[in-house]
GROMACS .gro file of C-alpha atoms in nm:
model
  187
    1MET     CA    1  -1.412   0.073   0.607
    2ALA     CA    2  -1.247   0.226   0.294
    3THR     CA    3  -0.943   0.010   0.349
    4LEU     CA    4  -1.161  -0.286   0.428
    5LEU     CA    5  -1.343  -0.245   0.074
    6HIS     CA    6  -1.032  -0.124  -0.115
    7ASP     CA    7  -0.830  -0.421  -0.019
    8ALA     CA    8  -1.104  -0.663  -0.096
    9VAL     CA    9  -1.113  -0.545  -0.457
   10MET     CA   10  -0.749  -0.467  -0.478
   11ASN     CA   11  -0.578  -0.788  -0.327
   12PRO     CA   12  -0.668  -1.003  -0.630
   13ALA     CA   13  -0.524  -0.744  -0.862
   14GLU     CA   14  -0.206  -0.729  -0.630
   15VAL     CA   15  -0.172  -1.094  -0.677
   16VAL     CA   16  -0.183  -1.080  -1.047
   17LYS     CA   17   0.058  -0.801  -1.057
   18GLN     CA   18   0.309  -0.966  -0.828
   19ARG     CA   19   0.312  -1.286  -1.008
   20MET     CA   20   0.356  -1.129  -1.329
   21GLN     CA   21   0.651  -0.942  -1.195
   22MET     CA   22   0.817  -1.252  -1.081
   23TYR     CA   23   1.157  -1.359  -1.259
   24ASN     CA   24   1.064  -1.606  -1.527
   25SER     CA   25   0.693  -1.573  -1.463
   26GLN     CA   26   0.477  -1.824  -1.684
   27HIS     CA   27   0.216  -1.565  -1.734
   28ARG     CA   28   0.223  -1.357  -2.044
   29SER     CA   29  -0.112  -1.149  -1.964
   30ALA     CA   30  -0.318  -1.068  -1.668
   31LEU     CA   31  -0.646  -1.245  -1.798
   32SER     CA   32  -0.403  -1.559  -1.833
   33CYS     CA   33  -0.260  -1.544  -1.487
   34VAL     CA   34  -0.626  -1.502  -1.345
   35ARG     CA   35  -0.723  -1.801  -1.523
   36THR     CA   36  -0.426  -2.007  -1.431
   37VAL     CA   37  -0.449  -1.925  -1.074
   38TRP     CA   38  -0.820  -1.981  -1.062
   39ARG     CA   39  -0.774  -2.322  -1.209
   40THR     CA   40  -0.477  -2.434  -1.036
   41GLU     CA   41  -0.530  -2.273  -0.694
   42GLY     CA   42  -0.891  -2.157  -0.664
   43LEU     CA   43  -1.047  -1.835  -0.541
   44GLY     CA   44  -0.855  -1.865  -0.205
   45ALA     CA   45  -0.522  -1.780  -0.386
   46PHE     CA   46  -0.660  -1.434  -0.474
   47TYR     CA   47  -0.720  -1.363  -0.096
   48ARG     CA   48  -0.443  -1.557   0.062
   49SER     CA   49  -0.277  -1.237   0.164
   50TYR     CA   50  -0.588  -1.037   0.251
   51THR     CA   51  -0.549  -1.029   0.610
   52THR     CA   52  -0.167  -0.938   0.579
   53GLN     CA   53  -0.292  -0.675   0.356
   54LEU     CA   54  -0.524  -0.541   0.599
   55THR     CA   55  -0.269  -0.575   0.879
   56MET     CA   56  -0.032  -0.348   0.643
   57ASN     CA   57  -0.284  -0.110   0.516
   58ILE     CA   58  -0.449  -0.015   0.847
   59PRO     CA   59  -0.122   0.074   1.024
   60PHE     CA   60   0.011   0.243   0.690
   61GLN     CA   61  -0.299   0.466   0.671
   62SER     CA   62  -0.291   0.560   1.037
   63ILE     CA   63   0.078   0.647   1.025
   64HIS     CA   64   0.033   0.843   0.705
   65PHE     CA   65  -0.261   1.047   0.831
   66ILE     CA   66  -0.126   1.107   1.154
   67THR     CA   67   0.217   1.225   1.015
   68TYR     CA   68   0.061   1.431   0.750
   69GLU     CA   69  -0.152   1.622   1.018
   70PHE     CA   70   0.147   1.635   1.264
   71LEU     CA   71   0.374   1.780   0.989
   72GLN     CA   72   0.114   2.032   0.865
   73GLU     CA   73   0.096   2.164   1.226
   74GLN     CA   74   0.468   2.221   1.220
   75VAL     CA   75   0.499   2.369   0.840
   76ASN     CA   76   0.136   2.520   0.801
   77PRO     CA   77   0.011   2.585   1.150
   78HIS     CA   78  -0.280   2.817   0.989
   79ARG     CA   79  -0.376   2.554   0.758
   80GLY     CA   80  -0.403   2.757   0.476
   81TYR     CA   81  -0.389   2.647   0.109
   82ASN     CA   82   0.002   2.592   0.069
   83PRO     CA   83   0.104   2.362  -0.216
   84GLN     CA   84   0.470   2.343  -0.073
   85SER     CA   85   0.367   2.240   0.251
   86HIS     CA   86   0.117   1.981   0.122
   87ILE     CA   87   0.372   1.822  -0.102
   88ILE     CA   88   0.644   1.827   0.173
   89SER     CA   89   0.408   1.681   0.436
   90GLY     CA   90   0.246   1.430   0.204
   91GLY     CA   91   0.577   1.313   0.086
   92LEU     CA   92   0.731   1.277   0.420
   93ALA     CA   93   0.424   1.093   0.566
   94GLY     CA   94   0.411   0.828   0.288
   95ALA     CA   95   0.778   0.766   0.342
   96LEU     CA   96   0.739   0.713   0.699
   97ALA     CA   97   0.435   0.478   0.681
   98ALA     CA   98   0.604   0.288   0.382
   99ALA     CA   99   0.918   0.235   0.591
  100ALA     CA  100   0.746   0.125   0.909
  101THR     CA  101   0.512  -0.112   0.714
  102THR     CA  102   0.773  -0.275   0.478
  103PRO     CA  103   0.808  -0.605   0.699
  104LEU     CA  104   0.424  -0.648   0.630
  105ASP     CA  105   0.470  -0.598   0.283
  106VAL     CA  106   0.739  -0.842   0.227
  107CYS     CA  107   0.528  -1.113   0.412
  108LYS     CA  108   0.241  -1.020   0.190
  109THR     CA  109   0.440  -1.051  -0.130
  110LEU     CA  110   0.579  -1.389  -0.014
  111LEU     CA  111   0.186  -1.490   0.045
  112ASN     CA  112   0.087  -1.361  -0.300
  113THR     CA  113   0.378  -1.510  -0.483
  114GLN     CA  114   0.440  -1.845  -0.338
  115GLU     CA  115   0.791  -1.816  -0.491
  116ASN     CA  116   0.920  -2.168  -0.543
  117MET     CA  117   1.273  -2.091  -0.467
  118ALA     CA  118   1.207  -1.950  -0.140
  119LEU     CA  119   0.969  -2.213  -0.026
  120SER     CA  120   1.203  -2.482  -0.114
  121LEU     CA  121   1.487  -2.313   0.043
  122ALA     CA  122   1.255  -2.306   0.381
  123ASN     CA  123   1.181  -2.675   0.320
  124ILE     CA  124   0.822  -2.583   0.285
  125SER     CA  125   0.589  -2.818   0.035
  126GLY     CA  126   0.259  -2.713  -0.085
  127ARG     CA  127   0.143  -2.356  -0.025
  128LEU     CA  128   0.242  -2.108   0.236
  129SER     CA  129  -0.052  -1.961   0.417
  130GLY     CA  130  -0.115  -1.705   0.696
  131MET     CA  131   0.065  -1.402   0.818
  132ALA     CA  132   0.240  -1.583   1.110
  133ASN     CA  133   0.400  -1.869   0.851
  134ALA     CA  134   0.491  -1.585   0.604
  135PHE     CA  135   0.670  -1.413   0.918
  136ARG     CA  136   0.862  -1.724   1.031
  137THR     CA  137   0.960  -1.806   0.673
  138VAL     CA  138   1.119  -1.470   0.595
  139TYR     CA  139   1.298  -1.475   0.905
  140ARG     CA  140   1.423  -1.824   0.833
  141LEU     CA  141   1.532  -1.740   0.498
  142ASN     CA  142   1.718  -1.388   0.580
  143GLY     CA  143   1.681  -1.292   0.912
  144LEU     CA  144   1.589  -0.969   1.043
  145ALA     CA  145   1.726  -0.803   0.728
  146GLY     CA  146   1.487  -0.993   0.508
  147TYR     CA  147   1.202  -0.797   0.639
  148PHE     CA  148   1.347  -0.487   0.482
  149LYS     CA  149   1.419  -0.605   0.149
  150GLY     CA  150   1.301  -0.341  -0.101
  151ILE     CA  151   1.259  -0.077   0.170
  152GLN     CA  152   1.414   0.185  -0.033
  153ALA     CA  153   1.212   0.113  -0.352
  154ARG     CA  154   0.896   0.114  -0.143
  155VAL     CA  155   0.983   0.466   0.027
  156ILE     CA  156   1.093   0.606  -0.316
  157TYR     CA  157   0.772   0.476  -0.468
  158GLN     CA  158   0.524   0.624  -0.188
  159ILE     CA  159   0.691   0.969  -0.158
  160PRO     CA  160   0.557   1.090  -0.483
  161SER     CA  161   0.260   0.907  -0.459
  162THR     CA  162   0.143   1.049  -0.139
  163ALA     CA  163   0.289   1.406  -0.217
  164ILE     CA  164   0.050   1.429  -0.536
  165SER     CA  165  -0.250   1.269  -0.337
  166TRP     CA  166  -0.224   1.528  -0.042
  167SER     CA  167  -0.156   1.804  -0.293
  168VAL     CA  168  -0.463   1.726  -0.521
  169TYR     CA  169  -0.697   1.670  -0.217
  170GLU     CA  170  -0.588   2.010  -0.071
  171PHE     CA  171  -0.613   2.182  -0.403
  172PHE     CA  172  -0.985   2.045  -0.426
  173LYS     CA  173  -1.069   2.109  -0.074
  174TYR     CA  174  -0.952   2.476  -0.117
  175ILE     CA  175  -1.129   2.530  -0.457
  176LEU     CA  176  -1.463   2.378  -0.309
  177THR     CA  177  -1.444   2.575   0.015
  178LYS     CA  178  -1.363   2.884  -0.172
  179HIS     CA  179  -1.641   2.833  -0.417
  180GLN     CA  180  -1.883   2.776  -0.106
  181LEU     CA  181  -1.769   3.103   0.043
  182ASP     CA  182  -1.768   3.309  -0.264
  183SER     CA  183  -2.142   3.169  -0.344
  184ARG     CA  184  -2.264   3.284   0.012
  185THR     CA  185  -2.503   3.581  -0.010
  186PRO     CA  186  -2.416   3.848   0.259
  187TYR     CA  187  -2.655   3.924   0.538
   0.00000   0.00000   0.00000
């Protein structure tokens, strides 16, 4: 449920971010991008990649959490508060999840940006829609290698992000648990 709600809110923000990051983007501000997309493409443009986003984030989070738990069992079997193990396990879990879901991220980016050069090279007129069409288009343009464009940057981005997230989570879990234990009155 968290991923469904998160992506419903964040998908439009991702569309705006990616369109502003495109080479020669016509948008000079986030607000101008929102207005232009709304006026020229409608509300649907902000959610064109929503199912792809979910298809990417659900396996990403599953791989991420399972890998983190597995690594914690290996490096911290007693599950004590150990910042180094949380950083290492969190970073590696994020790296693996990012690498495994990069093909979905490439397709989502194509759907969000509707990059004109890519669409014209693939002889697509109008708007590209749907994950299946995005997968076919990426393959038509770059073959199997196209699904892994940007994998290094994606992995490098996720390592510190997930390492920090798990470290903060484990820190607060430790503090709150310690506080609960300290506040108990002995029998």
